[in-house]
Short mmCIF file of N, CA and C in Angstrom, two decimals:
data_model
loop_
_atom_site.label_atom_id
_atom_site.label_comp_id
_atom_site.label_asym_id
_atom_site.label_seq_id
_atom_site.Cartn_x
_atom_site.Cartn_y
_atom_site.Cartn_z
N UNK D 26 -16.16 12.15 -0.19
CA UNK D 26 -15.47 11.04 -0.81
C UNK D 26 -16.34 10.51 -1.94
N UNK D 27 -15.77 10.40 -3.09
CA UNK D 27 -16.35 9.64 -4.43
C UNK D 27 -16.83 8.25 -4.05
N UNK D 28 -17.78 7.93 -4.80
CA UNK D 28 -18.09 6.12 -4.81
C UNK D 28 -16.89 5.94 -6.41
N UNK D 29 -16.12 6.68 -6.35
CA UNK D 29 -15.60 6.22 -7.65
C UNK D 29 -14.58 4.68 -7.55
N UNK D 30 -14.58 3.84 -8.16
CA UNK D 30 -14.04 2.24 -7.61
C UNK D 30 -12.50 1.76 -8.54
N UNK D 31 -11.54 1.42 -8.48
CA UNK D 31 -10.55 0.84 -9.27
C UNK D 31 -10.54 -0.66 -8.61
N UNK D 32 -10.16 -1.51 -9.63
CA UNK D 32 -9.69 -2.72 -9.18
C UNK D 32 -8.40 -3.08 -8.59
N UNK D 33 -7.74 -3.90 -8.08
CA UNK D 33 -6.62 -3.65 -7.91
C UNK D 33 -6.23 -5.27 -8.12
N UNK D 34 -4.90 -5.76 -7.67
CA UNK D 34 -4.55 -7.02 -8.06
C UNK D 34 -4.11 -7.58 -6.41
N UNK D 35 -3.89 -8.79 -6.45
CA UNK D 35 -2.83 -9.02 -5.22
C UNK D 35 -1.82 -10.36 -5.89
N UNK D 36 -0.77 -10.14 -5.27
CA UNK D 36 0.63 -11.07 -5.59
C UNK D 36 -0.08 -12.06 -4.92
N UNK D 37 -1.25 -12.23 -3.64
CA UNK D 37 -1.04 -13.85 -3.64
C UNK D 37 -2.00 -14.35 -3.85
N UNK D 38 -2.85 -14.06 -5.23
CA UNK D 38 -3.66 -14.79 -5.94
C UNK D 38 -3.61 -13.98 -7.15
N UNK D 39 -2.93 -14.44 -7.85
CA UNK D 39 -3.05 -13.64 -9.52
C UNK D 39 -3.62 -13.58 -9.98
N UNK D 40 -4.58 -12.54 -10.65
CA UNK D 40 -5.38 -12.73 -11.93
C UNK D 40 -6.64 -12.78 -10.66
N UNK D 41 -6.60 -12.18 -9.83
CA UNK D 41 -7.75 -11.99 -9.02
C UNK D 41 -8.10 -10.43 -8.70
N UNK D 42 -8.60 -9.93 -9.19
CA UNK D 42 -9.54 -8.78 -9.08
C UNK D 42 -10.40 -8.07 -8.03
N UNK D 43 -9.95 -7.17 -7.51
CA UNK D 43 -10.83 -7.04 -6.22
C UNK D 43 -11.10 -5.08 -6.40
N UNK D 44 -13.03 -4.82 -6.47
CA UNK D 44 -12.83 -3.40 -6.99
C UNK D 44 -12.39 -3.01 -4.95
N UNK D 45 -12.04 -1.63 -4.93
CA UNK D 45 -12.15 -0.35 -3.75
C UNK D 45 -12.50 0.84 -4.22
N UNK D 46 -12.52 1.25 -3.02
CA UNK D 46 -12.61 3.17 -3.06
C UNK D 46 -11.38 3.68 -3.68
N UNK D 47 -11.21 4.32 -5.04
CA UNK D 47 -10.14 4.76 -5.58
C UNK D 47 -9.38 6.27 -4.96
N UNK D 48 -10.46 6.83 -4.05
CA UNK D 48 -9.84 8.04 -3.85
C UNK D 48 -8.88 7.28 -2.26
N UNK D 49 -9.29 6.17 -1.92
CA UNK D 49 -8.51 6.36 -0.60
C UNK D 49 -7.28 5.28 -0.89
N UNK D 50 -7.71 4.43 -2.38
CA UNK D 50 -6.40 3.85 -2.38
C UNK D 50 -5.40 4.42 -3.59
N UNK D 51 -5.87 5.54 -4.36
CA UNK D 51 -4.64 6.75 -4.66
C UNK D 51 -4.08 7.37 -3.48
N UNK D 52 -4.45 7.84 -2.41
CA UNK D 52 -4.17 8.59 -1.21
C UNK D 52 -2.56 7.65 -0.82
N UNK D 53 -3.66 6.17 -0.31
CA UNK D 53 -2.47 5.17 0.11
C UNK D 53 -1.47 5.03 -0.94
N UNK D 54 -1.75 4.77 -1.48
CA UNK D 54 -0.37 4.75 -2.84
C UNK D 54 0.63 5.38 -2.84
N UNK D 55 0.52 6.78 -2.95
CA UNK D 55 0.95 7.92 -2.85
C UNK D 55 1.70 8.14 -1.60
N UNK D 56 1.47 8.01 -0.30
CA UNK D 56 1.77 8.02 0.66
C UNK D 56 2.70 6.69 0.92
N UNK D 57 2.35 5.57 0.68
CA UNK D 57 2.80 4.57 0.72
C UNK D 57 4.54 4.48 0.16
N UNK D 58 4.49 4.67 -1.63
CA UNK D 58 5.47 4.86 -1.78
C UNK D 58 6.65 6.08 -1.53
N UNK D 59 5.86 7.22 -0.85
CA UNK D 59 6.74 8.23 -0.25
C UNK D 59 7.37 7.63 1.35
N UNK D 60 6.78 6.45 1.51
CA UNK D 60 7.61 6.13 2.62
C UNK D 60 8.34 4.57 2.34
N UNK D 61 8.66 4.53 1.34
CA UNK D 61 9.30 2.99 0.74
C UNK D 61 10.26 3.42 0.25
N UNK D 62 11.59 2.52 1.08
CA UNK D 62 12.68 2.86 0.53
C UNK D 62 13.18 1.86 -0.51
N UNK D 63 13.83 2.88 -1.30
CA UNK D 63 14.66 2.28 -2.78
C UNK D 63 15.87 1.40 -2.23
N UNK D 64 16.30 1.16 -0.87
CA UNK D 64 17.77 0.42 -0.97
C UNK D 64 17.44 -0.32 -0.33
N UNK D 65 18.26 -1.91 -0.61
CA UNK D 65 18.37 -2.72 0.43
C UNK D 65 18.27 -2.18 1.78
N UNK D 66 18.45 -2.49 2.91
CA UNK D 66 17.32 -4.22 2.92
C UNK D 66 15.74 -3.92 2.92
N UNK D 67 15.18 -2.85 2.30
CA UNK D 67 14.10 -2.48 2.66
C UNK D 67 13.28 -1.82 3.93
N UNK D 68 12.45 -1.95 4.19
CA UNK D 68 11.92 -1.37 5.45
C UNK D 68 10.26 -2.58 5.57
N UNK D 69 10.09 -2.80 7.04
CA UNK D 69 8.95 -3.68 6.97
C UNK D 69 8.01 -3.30 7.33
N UNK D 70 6.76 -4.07 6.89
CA UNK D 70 5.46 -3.25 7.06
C UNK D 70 5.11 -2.18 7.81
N UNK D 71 5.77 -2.26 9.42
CA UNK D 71 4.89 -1.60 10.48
C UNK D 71 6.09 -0.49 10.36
N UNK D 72 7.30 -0.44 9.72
CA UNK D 72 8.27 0.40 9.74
C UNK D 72 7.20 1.80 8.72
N UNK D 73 7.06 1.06 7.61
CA UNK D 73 5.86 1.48 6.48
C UNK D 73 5.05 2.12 6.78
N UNK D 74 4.63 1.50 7.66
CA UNK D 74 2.99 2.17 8.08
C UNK D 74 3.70 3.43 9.34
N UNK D 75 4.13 3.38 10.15
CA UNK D 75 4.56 4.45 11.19
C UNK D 75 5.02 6.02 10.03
N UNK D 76 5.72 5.28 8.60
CA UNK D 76 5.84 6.57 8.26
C UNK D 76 5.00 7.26 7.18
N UNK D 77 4.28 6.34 6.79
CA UNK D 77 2.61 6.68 5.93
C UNK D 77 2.03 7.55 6.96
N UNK D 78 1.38 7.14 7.97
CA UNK D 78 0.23 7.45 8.43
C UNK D 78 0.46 8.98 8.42
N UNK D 79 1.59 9.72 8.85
CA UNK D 79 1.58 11.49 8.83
C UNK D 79 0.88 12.29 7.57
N UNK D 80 1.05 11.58 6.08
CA UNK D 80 0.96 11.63 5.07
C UNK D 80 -0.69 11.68 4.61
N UNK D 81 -1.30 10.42 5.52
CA UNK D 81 -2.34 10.42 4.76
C UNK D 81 -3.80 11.77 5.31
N UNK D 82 -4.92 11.84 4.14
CA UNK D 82 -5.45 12.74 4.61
C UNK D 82 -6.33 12.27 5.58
N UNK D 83 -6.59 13.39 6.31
CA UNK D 83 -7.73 13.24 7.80
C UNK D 83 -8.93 13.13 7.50
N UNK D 84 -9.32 13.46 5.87
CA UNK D 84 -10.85 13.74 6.03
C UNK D 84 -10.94 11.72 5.44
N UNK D 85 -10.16 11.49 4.81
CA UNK D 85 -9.97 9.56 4.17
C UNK D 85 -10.10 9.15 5.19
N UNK D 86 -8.91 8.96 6.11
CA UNK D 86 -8.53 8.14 7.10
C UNK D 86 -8.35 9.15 8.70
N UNK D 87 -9.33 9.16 8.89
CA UNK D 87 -9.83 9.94 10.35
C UNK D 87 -8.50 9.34 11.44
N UNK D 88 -7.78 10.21 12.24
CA UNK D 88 -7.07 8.85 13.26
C UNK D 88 -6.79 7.90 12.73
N UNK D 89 -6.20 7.44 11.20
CA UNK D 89 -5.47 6.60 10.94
C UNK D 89 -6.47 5.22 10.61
N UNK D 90 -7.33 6.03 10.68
CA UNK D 90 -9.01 4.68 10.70
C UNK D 90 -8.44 3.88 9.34
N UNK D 91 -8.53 2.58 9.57
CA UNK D 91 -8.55 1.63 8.70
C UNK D 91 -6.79 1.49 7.61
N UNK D 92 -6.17 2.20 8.13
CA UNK D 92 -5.29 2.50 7.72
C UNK D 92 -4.18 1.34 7.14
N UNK D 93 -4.09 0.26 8.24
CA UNK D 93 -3.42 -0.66 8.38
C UNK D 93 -3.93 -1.73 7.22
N UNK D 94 -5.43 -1.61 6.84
CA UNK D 94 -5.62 -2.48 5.90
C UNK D 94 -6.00 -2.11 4.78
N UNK D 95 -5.72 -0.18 4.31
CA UNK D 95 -5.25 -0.01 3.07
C UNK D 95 -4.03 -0.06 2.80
N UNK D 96 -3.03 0.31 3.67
CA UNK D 96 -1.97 -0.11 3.84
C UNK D 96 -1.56 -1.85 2.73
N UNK D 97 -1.77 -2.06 3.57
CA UNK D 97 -1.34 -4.30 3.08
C UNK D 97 -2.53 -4.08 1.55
N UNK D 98 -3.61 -3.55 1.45
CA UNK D 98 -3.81 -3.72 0.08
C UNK D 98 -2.87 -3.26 -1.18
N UNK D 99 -2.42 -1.81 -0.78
CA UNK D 99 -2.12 -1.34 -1.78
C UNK D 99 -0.70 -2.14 -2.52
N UNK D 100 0.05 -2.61 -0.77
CA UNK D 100 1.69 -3.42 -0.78
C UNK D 100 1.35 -4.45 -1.53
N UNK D 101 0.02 -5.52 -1.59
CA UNK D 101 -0.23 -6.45 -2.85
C UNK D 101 -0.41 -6.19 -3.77
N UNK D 102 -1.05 -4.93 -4.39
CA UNK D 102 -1.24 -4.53 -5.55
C UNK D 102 0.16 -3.85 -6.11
N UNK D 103 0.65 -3.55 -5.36
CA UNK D 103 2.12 -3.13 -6.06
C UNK D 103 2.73 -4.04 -6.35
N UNK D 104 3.49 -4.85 -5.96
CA UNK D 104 4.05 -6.17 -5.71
C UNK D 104 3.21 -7.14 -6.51
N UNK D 105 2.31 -7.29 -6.88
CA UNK D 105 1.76 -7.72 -8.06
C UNK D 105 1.91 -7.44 -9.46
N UNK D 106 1.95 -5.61 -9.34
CA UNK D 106 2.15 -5.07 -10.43
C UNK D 106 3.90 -4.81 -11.06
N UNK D 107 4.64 -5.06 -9.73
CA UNK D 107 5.77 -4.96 -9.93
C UNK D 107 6.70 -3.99 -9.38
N UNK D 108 6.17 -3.32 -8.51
CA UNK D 108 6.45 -1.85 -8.44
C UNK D 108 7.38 -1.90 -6.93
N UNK D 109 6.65 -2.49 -5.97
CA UNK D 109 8.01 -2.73 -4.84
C UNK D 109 7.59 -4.06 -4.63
N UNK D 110 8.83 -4.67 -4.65
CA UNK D 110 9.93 -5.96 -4.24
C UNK D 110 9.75 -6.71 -2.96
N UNK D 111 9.67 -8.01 -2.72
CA UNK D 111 9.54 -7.89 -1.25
C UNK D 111 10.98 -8.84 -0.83
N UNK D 112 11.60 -8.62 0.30
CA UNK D 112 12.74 -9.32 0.26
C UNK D 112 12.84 -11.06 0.61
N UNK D 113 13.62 -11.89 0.07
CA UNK D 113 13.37 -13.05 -0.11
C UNK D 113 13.44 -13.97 0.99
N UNK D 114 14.04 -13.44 2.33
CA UNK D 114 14.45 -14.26 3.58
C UNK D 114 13.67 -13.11 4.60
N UNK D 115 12.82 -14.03 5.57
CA UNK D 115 12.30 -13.68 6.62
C UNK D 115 13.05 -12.44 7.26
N UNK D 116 12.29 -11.63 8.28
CA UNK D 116 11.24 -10.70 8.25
C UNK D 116 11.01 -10.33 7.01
N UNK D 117 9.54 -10.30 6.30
CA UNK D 117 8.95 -9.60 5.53
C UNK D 117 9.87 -7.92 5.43
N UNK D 118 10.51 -7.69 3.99
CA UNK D 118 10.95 -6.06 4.32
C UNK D 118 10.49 -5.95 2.77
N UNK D 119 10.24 -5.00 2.80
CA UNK D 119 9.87 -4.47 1.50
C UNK D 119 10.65 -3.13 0.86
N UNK D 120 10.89 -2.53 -0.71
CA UNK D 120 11.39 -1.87 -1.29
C UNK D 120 10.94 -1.58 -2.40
N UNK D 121 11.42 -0.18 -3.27
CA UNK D 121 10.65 -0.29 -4.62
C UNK D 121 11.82 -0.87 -5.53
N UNK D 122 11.31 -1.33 -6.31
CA UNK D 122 11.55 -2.30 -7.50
C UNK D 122 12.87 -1.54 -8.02
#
C-alpha cells in the first residue's frame, strides 16, 4: 500500500479538509458507488455497506477491517462534492445524484 494521501471534503463541515490513504479511499469509492443506487428511495448506509464489502480488496481491507469507517468517509466526501444525494426525511437513504 502507497503512503500516497488525497484530501477529501465532508458535507458536515464545509471547506474542511481532511488528507487519507488514497489507494484505500479510490478502492472505497469505486466500490461504494457500484453499490449506490440511482432511484428513489435510495438504499441506507448498512444496506451500502453489506453490498460494498464483496467488492473491496483483501489485501486494503483484510475481513472488511475498517471498512465501515471508509465507508461513511467516502459517503461525506461525495455528498459534499455532489455526487450522491442523501434523502430528505428520516431513515438516512442515500442515492447518486
Amino acid at each position: 500500500m502507497s503512503k500516497r494521501t488525497i484530501q477529501v471534503e465532508n458535507a458536515v463541515s464545509p471547506g474542511h479538509l481532511t488528507p487519507v490513504n488514497a489507494d484505500k479511499y479510490e478502492a472505497m469509492r469505486k466500490a461504494y458507488l457500484e453499490a449506490l443506487p440511482s432511484d428513489e428511495p435510495g438504499a441506507t448506509p448498512a444496506e451500502i455497506k453489506a453490498k460494498l464489502l464483496p467488492h473491496l480488496p483483501e489485501e486494503l481491507f483484510p475481513g472488511g477491517q475498517t471498512a465501515g469507517w471508509w465507508a461513511k468517509c467516502v459517503q461525506l466526501d461525495l455528498e459534499a462534492k455532489g455526487v450522491i444525494v442523501r434523502s430528505p426525511k428520516p431513515p438516512v437513504r442515500l442515492r447518486k445524484a
